[in-house]
CSV table of C-alpha atoms and ligand atoms in Angstrom, one decimal:
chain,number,residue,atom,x,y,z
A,1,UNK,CA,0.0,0.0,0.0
A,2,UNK,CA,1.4,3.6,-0.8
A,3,UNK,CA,2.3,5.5,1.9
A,4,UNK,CA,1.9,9.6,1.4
A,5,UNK,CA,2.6,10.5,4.8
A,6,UNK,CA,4.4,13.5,5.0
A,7,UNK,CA,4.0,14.1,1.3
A,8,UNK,CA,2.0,17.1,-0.2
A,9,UNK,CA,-0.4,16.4,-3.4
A,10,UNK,CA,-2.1,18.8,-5.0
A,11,UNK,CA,-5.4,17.7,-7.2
A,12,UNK,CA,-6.7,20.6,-9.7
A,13,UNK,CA,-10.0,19.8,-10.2
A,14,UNK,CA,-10.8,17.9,-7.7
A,15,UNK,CA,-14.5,19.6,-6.4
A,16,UNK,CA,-15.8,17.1,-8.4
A,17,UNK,CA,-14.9,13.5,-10.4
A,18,UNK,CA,-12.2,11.5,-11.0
A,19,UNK,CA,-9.9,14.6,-9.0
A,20,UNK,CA,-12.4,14.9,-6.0
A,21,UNK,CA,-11.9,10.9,-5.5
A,22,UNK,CA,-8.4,11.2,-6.0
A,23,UNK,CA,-7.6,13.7,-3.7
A,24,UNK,CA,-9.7,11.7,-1.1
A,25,UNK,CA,-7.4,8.8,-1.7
A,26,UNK,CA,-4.3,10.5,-1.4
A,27,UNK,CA,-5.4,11.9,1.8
A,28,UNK,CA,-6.8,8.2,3.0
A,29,UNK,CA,-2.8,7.7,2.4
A,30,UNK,CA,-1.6,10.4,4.9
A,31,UNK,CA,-1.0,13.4,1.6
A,32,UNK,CA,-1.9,16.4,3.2
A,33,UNK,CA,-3.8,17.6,0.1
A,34,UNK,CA,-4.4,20.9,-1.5
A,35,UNK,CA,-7.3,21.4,-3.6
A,36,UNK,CA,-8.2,23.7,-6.2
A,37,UNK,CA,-10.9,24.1,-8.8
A,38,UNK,CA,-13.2,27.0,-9.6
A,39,UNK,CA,-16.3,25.2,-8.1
A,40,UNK,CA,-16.3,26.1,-4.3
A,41,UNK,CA,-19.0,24.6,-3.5
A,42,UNK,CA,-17.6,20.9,-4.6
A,43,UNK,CA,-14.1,22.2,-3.4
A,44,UNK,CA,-15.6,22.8,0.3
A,45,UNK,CA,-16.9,19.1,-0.1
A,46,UNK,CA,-13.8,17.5,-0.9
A,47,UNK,CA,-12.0,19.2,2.1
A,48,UNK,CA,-15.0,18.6,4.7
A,49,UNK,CA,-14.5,14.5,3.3
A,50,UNK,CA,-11.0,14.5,4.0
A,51,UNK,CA,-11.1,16.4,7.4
A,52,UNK,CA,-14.0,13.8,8.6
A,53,UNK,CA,-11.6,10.9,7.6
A,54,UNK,CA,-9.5,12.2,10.0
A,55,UNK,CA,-7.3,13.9,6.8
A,56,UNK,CA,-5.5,17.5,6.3
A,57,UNK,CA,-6.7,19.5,3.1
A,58,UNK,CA,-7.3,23.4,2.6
A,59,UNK,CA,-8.7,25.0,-1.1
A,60,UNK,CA,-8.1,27.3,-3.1
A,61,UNK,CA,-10.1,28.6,-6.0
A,62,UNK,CA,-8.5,28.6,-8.6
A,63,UNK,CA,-8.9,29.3,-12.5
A,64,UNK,CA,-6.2,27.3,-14.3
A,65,UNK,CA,-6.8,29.1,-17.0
A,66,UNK,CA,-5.4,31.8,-15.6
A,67,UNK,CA,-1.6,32.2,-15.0
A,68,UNK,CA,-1.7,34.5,-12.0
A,69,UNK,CA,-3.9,32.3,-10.0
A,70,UNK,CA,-2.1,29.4,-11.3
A,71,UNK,CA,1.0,30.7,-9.4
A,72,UNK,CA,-0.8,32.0,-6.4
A,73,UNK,CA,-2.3,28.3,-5.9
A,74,UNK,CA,1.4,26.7,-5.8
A,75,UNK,CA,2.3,29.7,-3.5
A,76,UNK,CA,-0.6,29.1,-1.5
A,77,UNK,CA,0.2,25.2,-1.2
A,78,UNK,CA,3.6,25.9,-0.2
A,79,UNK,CA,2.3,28.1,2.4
A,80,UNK,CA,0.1,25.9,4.0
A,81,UNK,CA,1.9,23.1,3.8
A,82,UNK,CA,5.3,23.8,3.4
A,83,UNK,CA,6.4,21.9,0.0
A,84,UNK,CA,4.8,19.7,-3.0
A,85,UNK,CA,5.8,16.4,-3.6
A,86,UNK,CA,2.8,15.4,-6.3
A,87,UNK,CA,1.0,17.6,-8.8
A,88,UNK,CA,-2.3,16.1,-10.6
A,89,UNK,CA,-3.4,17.9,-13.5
A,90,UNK,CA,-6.8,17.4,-13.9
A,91,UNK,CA,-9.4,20.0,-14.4
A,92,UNK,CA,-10.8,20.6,-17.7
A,93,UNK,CA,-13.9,20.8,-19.5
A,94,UNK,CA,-15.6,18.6,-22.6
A,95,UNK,CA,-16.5,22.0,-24.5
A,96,UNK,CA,-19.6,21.3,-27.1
A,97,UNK,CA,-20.0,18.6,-29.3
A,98,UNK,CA,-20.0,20.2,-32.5
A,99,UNK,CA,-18.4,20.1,-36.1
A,100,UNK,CA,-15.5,22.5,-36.8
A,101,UNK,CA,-17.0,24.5,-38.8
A,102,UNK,CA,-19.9,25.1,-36.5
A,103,UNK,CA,-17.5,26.4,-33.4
A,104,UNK,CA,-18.2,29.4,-31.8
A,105,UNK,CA,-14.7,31.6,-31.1
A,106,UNK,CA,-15.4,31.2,-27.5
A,107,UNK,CA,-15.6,28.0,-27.1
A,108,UNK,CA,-12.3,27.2,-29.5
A,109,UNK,CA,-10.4,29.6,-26.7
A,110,UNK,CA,-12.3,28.1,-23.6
A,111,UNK,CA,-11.5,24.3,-24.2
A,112,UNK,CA,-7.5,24.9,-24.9
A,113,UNK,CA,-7.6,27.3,-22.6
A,114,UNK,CA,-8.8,25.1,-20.0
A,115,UNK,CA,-7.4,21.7,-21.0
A,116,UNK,CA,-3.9,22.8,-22.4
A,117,UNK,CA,-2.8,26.0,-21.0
A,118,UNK,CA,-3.9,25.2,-17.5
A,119,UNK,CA,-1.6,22.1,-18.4
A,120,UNK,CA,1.2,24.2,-18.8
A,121,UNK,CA,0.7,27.2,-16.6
A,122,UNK,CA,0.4,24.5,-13.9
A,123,UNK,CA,3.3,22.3,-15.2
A,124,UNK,CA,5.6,26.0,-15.2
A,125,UNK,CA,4.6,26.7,-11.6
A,126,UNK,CA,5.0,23.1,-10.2
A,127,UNK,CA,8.1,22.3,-11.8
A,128,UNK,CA,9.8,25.7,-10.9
A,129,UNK,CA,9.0,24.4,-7.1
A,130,UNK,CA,10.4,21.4,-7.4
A,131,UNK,CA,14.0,22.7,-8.8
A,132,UNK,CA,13.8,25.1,-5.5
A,133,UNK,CA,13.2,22.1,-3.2
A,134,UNK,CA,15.4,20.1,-5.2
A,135,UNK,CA,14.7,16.5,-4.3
A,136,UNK,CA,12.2,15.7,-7.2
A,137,UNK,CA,8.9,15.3,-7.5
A,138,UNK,CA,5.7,13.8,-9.1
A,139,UNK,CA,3.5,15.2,-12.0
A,140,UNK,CA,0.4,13.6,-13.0
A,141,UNK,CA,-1.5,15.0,-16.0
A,142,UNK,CA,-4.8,14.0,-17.0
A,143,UNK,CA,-5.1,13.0,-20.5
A,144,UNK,CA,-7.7,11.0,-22.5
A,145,UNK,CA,-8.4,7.7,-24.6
A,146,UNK,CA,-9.7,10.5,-26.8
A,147,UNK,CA,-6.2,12.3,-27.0
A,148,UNK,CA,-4.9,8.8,-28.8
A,149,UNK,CA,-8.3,7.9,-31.0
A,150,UNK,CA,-10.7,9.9,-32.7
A,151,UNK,CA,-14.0,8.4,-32.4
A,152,UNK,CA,-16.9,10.5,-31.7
A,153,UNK,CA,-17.6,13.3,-34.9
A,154,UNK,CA,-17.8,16.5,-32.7
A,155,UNK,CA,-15.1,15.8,-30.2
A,156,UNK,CA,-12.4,17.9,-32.5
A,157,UNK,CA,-11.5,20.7,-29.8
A,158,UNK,CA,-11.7,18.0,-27.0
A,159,UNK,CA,-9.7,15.5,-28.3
A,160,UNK,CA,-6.9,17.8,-30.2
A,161,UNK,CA,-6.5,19.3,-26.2
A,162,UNK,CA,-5.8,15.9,-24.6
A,163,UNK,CA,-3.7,15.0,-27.2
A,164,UNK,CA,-1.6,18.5,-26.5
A,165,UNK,CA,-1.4,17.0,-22.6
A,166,UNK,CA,-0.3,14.1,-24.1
A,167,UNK,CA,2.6,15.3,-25.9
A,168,UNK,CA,3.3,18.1,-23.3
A,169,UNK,CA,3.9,15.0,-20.5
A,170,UNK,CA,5.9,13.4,-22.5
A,171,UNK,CA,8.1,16.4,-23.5
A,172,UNK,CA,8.3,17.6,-19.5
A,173,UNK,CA,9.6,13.9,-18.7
A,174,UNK,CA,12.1,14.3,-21.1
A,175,UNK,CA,13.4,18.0,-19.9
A,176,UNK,CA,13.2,17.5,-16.0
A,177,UNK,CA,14.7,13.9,-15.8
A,178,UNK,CA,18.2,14.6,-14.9
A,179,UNK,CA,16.4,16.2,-11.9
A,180,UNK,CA,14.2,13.5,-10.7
A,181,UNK,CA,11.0,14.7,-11.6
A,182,UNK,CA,9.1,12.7,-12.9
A,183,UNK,CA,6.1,13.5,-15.6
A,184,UNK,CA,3.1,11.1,-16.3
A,185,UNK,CA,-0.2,10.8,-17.2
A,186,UNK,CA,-3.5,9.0,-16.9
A,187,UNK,CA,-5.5,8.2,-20.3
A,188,UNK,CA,-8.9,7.4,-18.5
A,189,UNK,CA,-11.2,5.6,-20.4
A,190,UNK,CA,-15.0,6.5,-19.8
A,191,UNK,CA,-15.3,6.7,-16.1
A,192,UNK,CA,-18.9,7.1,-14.4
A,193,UNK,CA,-18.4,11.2,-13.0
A,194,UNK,CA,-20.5,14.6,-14.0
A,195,UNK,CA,-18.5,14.9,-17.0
A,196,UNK,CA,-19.6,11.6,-18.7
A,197,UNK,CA,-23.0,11.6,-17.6
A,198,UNK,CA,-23.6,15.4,-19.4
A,199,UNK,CA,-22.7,13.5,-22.3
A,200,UNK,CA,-24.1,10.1,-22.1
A,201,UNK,CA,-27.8,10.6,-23.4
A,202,UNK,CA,-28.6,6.6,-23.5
A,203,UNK,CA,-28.4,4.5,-20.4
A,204,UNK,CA,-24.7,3.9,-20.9
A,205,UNK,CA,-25.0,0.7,-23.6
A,206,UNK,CA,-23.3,2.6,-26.2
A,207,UNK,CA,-20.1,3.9,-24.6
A,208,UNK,CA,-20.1,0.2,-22.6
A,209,UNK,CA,-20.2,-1.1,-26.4
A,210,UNK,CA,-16.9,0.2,-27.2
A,211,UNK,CA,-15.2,-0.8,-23.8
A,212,UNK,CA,-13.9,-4.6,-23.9
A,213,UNK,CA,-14.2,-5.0,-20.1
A,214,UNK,CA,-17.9,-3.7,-20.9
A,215,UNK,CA,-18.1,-1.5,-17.7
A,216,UNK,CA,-17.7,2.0,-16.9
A,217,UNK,CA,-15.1,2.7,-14.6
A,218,UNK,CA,-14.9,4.8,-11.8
A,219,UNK,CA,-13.6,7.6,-9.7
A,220,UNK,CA,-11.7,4.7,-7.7
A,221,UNK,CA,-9.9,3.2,-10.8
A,222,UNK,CA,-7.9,6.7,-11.8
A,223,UNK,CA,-7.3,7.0,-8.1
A,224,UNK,CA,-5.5,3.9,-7.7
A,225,UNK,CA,-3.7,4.3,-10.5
A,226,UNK,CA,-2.9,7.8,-9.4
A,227,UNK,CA,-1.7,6.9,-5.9
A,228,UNK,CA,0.8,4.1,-7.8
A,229,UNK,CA,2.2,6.4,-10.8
A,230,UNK,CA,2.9,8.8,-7.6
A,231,UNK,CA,4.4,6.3,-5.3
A,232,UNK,CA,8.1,4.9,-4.6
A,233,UNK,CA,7.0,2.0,-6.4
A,234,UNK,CA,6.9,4.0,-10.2
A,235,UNK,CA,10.4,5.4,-9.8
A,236,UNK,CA,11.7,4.3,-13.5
A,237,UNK,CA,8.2,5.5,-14.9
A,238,UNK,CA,8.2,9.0,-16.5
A,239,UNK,CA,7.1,9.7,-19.8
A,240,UNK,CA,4.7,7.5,-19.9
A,241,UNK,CA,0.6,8.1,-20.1
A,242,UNK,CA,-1.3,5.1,-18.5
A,243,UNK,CA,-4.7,4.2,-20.3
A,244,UNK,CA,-6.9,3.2,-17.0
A,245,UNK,CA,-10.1,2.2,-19.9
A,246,UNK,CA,-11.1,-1.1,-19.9
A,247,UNK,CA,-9.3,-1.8,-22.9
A,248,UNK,CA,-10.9,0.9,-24.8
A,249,UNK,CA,-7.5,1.5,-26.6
A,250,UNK,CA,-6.7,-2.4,-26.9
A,251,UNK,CA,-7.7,-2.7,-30.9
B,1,NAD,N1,-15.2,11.1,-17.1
B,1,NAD,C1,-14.6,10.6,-18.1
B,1,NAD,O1,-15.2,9.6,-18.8
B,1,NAD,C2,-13.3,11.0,-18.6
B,1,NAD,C3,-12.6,10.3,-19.6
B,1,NAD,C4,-11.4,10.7,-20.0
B,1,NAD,C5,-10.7,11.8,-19.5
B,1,NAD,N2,-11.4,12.5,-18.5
B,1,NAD,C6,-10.7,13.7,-17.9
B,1,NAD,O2,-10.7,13.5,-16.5
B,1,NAD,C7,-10.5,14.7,-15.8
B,1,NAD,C8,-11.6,14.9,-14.8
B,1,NAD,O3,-12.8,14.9,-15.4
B,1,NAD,P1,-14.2,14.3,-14.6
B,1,NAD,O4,-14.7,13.3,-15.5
B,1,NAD,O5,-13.9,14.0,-13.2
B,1,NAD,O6,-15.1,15.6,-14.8
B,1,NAD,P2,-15.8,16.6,-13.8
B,1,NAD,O7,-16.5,17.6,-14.6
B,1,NAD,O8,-16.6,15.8,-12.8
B,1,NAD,O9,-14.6,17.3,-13.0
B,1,NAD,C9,-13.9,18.3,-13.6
B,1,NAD,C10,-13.6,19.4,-12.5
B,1,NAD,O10,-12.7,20.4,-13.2
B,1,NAD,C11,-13.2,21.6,-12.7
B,1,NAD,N3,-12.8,22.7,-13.7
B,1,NAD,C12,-13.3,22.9,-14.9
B,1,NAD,N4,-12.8,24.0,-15.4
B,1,NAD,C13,-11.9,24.5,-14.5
B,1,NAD,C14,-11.0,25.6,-14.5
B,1,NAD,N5,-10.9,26.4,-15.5
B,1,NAD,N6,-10.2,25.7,-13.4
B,1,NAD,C15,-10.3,24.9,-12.4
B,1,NAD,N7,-11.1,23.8,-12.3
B,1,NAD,C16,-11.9,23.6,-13.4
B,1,NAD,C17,-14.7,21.5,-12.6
B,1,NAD,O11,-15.3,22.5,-11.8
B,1,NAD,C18,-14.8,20.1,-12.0
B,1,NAD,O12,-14.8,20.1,-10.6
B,1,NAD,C19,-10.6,15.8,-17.0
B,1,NAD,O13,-9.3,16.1,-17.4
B,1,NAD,C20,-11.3,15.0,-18.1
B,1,NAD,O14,-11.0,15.5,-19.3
B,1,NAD,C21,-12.6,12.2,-18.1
């Protein structure tokens, strides 16, 4: 079993989802946990779950979209805690389902944004903390299935993003080696959370269709998969971007 005491982990996203059960879990592993996310609502939930587990968390709205409160959450996780040891990327948002050409300018800028700047403002921040502590560190980035294969007409702006997440992992890993940081990610499959259930409009059959295990995973399944890419036990893994899918990516 991973052991996080003493460790700091902070979860983007995590009001809600796959990063709200995740930061649960690190916390249910001793992480003192900072959480961030622009819902406050959700964000106030995760804490009040760790803190009646007997667990340490604080949050801090934050846009990661936006650069300045990007840097004051990893100042603000420092000061409360002291250090980071793990950073999981996760927020992001499914934009609309629509053809190119039918895109509205917003919506182009909202979705990259979201899903790939916030990538990298967060990646800039965390790594920059790491080469002041000086003894490594953990970055997790949430990708997609969907940033590997193309399969719902629509998904253009969603899928291009988690493909940039993708290829931005796998470029950090390769800069920030020689320091013993290491950069992965998680390419969830579908995974039962708000997100998949705005866009599931049958009872699940058709998603379940394309899944070989022919289930929809869960908030637990990234988490555990989170807690190992994080732990001692991953220390040759960087670079790497883990599909957690139910073999959605096996043909
Ligand atoms: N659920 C799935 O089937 C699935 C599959 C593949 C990948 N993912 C990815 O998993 C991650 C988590 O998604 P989820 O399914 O738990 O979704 P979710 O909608 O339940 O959670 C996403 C969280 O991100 C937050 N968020 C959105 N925009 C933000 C912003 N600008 N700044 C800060 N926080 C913001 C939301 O408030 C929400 O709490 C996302 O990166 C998503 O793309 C999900």
């Amino acid at each position: 079993m991973s052991d996080f005491t003493g460790k700091v982990v902070l979860v983007t996203g995590a009001a809600s989802g796959m990063g709200q059960t995740t930061a649960v879990a690190f916390a249910r592993h001793g992480a003192r946990v900072m959480v961030a996310d622009v819902n406050e609502a959700g964000g106030a939930e995760t804490v009040a779950r760790i803190q009646a587990a007997g667990g340490t968390a604080a949050f801090q709205r934050t846009n990661v979209s936006n650069p300045e409160q990007v840097a004051a959450l990893v100042e603000a996780t420092v000061a409360t805690f002291g250090r980071l040891d793990v950073a999981m990327n996760n927020a992001a948002i499914l934009g609309p389902w629509t053809a190119i050409a039918d895109h509205a300018t917003a919506d182009i800028h909202a979705v990259f944004d979201i899903n790939v700047k916030g990538v990298v403002f967060g990646m800039r921040q965390q790594l920059a903390q790491f080469l002041k502590q000086g003894d490594g560190g953990v970055i997790i980035n949430v990708a997609s299935v969907q940033g590997y294969r193309v399969v719902f007409p629509g998904s253009s702006l969603y899928a291009a993003s988690k493909s940039a997440v993708i290829a931005l992992t796998k470029a950090a890993a390769l800069e920030y080696g020689a320091h013993n940081i290491r950069v992965v990610g998680i390419a969830p499959g579908p995974i039962d959370t708000p997100m998949l259930r705005s866009a599931t409009t049958d009872d699940g059959s058709m998603i379940k269709s394309l899944v070989p295990l022919h289930t929809i995973g869960t908030g637990d399944d990234i988490a555990e998969a989170a807690l190992w890419l994080a732990s001692p036990a991953a220390r040759y893994v960087t670079g790497a971007v883990l599909p957690v899918d139910g073999g959605f990516l096996a043909p």
